[in-house]
Amino acid sequence: MMVRLWGTRGSVAAPGPETIRYGGNTSCVEVRGSDGTLLVLDAGTGIRRLGATVGPDTRRIDILLSHLHMDHIQGLGFFRPLDQPGQEVHIWGPPSTTLDLQARLSRYLSPPLFPVRLREHPCQLTLHDVPLDGFEIGELKISAALVCHPGPTVGYRITNDGASIAYIPDHEPALGGWHLPDDSEWISGFDLAAEVDLLIHDSQYSAAEYWRHVGWGHSAIPQALDFAHRAGVKRLVTFHHDPSHDDATLDTFIEEARKSMDIPFELIPGTEGAYFDL
Ligand SMILES: [Zn+2]
Ligand SMILES: [Zn+2]
């Protein structure tokens, strides 16, 4: 399985000379199975550059949305394969009790916010509510579960050929306190991440910043480390960086995190363009 980060920023795109290493594009991760299956995790602004690399040999594309906050769907209308006649595209998103996925996405992808309606793209588009009991795309086995974040939000666990990743970009498992619950069963997202080879996880805030943002649905870096530690992951990739954090600030946070505890896994700063072969 191959994993590439196309957008690691949270909340709003933050391009500029001060964010050039970690990147300014919002959430988007490419996952390629060993059979060539292409999954796209979230459709933030990073999806535009990914779209330019998808050739005609990729007959089917599956976009798995964690949720519908703007930073996770803003690039969708600029994903070039949507404009290829006959290109098979599936979009999966968390179920809601109010409006279906088509109606919720169309709130953005329709005038006046966007000139082209979702159904006007010439690809063969199918929308799905994500099943919460596991499903398969190509040879990839996927499970999704609701996680702690405002509005219906899922995280994903994907396994292929004995390798596993978890993607939980917006997540506040410590909601209401600093520490995670003692009983793992009560930790949001725990089963998704348990013993994965690679965890891509919300690391939006510093410890000091978290206290001004309790309930906003994000984690401080020490909480992300704690979550990864409890889940027994092999590697943690920090993700969903706050738009106000420049490269130097993010480097400092990672350095402080490394010094703060004996980390029993590999800690990898989530930088745009990073590539993992699992
Ligand atoms: Zn987000
Ligand atoms: Zn969000």
mmCIF file of N, CA, C and O and ligand atoms in Angstrom, residues 9-11 27 67 69 71-72 149 169-170 204 218 240, ligand 1:
data_model
loop_
_atom_site.group_PDB
_atom_site.id
_atom_site.type_symbol
_atom_site.label_atom_id
_atom_site.label_comp_id
_atom_site.label_asym_id
_atom_site.label_seq_id
_atom_site.Cartn_x
_atom_site.Cartn_y
_atom_site.Cartn_z
ATOM 1 N N ARG A 9 -2.961 20.633 5.973
ATOM 2 C CA ARG A 9 -3.386 21.798 6.744
ATOM 3 C C ARG A 9 -4.822 21.611 7.217
ATOM 4 O O ARG A 9 -5.632 20.973 6.533
ATOM 5 N N GLY A 10 -5.149 22.186 8.361
ATOM 6 C CA GLY A 10 -6.522 22.141 8.861
ATOM 7 C C GLY A 10 -7.195 23.489 8.724
ATOM 8 O O GLY A 10 -6.542 24.523 8.578
ATOM 9 N N SER A 11 -8.507 23.462 8.723
ATOM 10 C CA SER A 11 -9.376 24.649 8.849
ATOM 11 C C SER A 11 -9.460 25.511 7.594
ATOM 12 O O SER A 11 -10.534 25.746 7.076
ATOM 13 N N SER A 27 -6.743 19.122 3.917
ATOM 14 C CA SER A 27 -6.709 17.656 3.974
ATOM 15 C C SER A 27 -6.956 16.913 2.664
ATOM 16 O O SER A 27 -8.036 17.036 2.070
ATOM 17 N N HIS A 67 -15.783 13.998 6.745
ATOM 18 C CA HIS A 67 -16.953 14.797 7.080
ATOM 19 C C HIS A 67 -17.028 15.944 6.094
ATOM 20 O O HIS A 67 -16.205 16.024 5.170
ATOM 21 N N HIS A 69 -17.042 19.397 6.586
ATOM 22 C CA HIS A 69 -16.528 20.754 6.827
ATOM 23 C C HIS A 69 -15.757 21.206 5.587
ATOM 24 O O HIS A 69 -15.142 20.399 4.895
ATOM 25 N N ASP A 71 -13.002 22.580 4.814
ATOM 26 C CA ASP A 71 -11.588 22.267 4.546
ATOM 27 C C ASP A 71 -11.402 20.838 4.022
ATOM 28 O O ASP A 71 -10.314 20.492 3.577
ATOM 29 N N HIS A 72 -12.471 20.040 4.057
ATOM 30 C CA HIS A 72 -12.369 18.649 3.589
ATOM 31 C C HIS A 72 -13.093 18.421 2.260
ATOM 32 O O HIS A 72 -13.033 17.323 1.719
ATOM 33 N N HIS A 149 -16.156 14.770 16.997
ATOM 34 C CA HIS A 149 -15.907 16.008 16.237
ATOM 35 C C HIS A 149 -17.288 16.586 15.951
ATOM 36 O O HIS A 149 -18.245 15.828 15.770
ATOM 37 N N PRO A 169 -8.443 12.695 10.754
ATOM 38 C CA PRO A 169 -7.874 14.042 10.621
ATOM 39 C C PRO A 169 -8.446 15.068 11.580
ATOM 40 O O PRO A 169 -7.769 16.027 11.930
ATOM 41 N N ASP A 170 -9.712 14.893 11.975
ATOM 42 C CA ASP A 170 -10.386 15.853 12.861
ATOM 43 C C ASP A 170 -10.931 15.057 14.039
ATOM 44 O O ASP A 170 -11.898 14.302 13.883
ATOM 45 N N GLN A 204 -3.754 19.551 15.810
ATOM 46 C CA GLN A 204 -3.917 20.964 15.446
ATOM 47 C C GLN A 204 -3.234 21.947 16.391
ATOM 48 O O GLN A 204 -2.670 22.940 15.963
ATOM 49 N N HIS A 218 -10.740 19.201 17.978
ATOM 50 C CA HIS A 218 -9.353 18.916 17.582
ATOM 51 C C HIS A 218 -8.500 18.539 18.786
ATOM 52 O O HIS A 218 -8.900 18.733 19.931
ATOM 53 N N HIS A 240 -3.430 18.014 9.988
ATOM 54 C CA HIS A 240 -4.432 19.047 10.264
ATOM 55 C C HIS A 240 -3.815 20.162 11.088
ATOM 56 O O HIS A 240 -4.340 20.603 12.113
HETATM 57 ZN ZN ZN B 1 -10.840 19.931 9.252
#
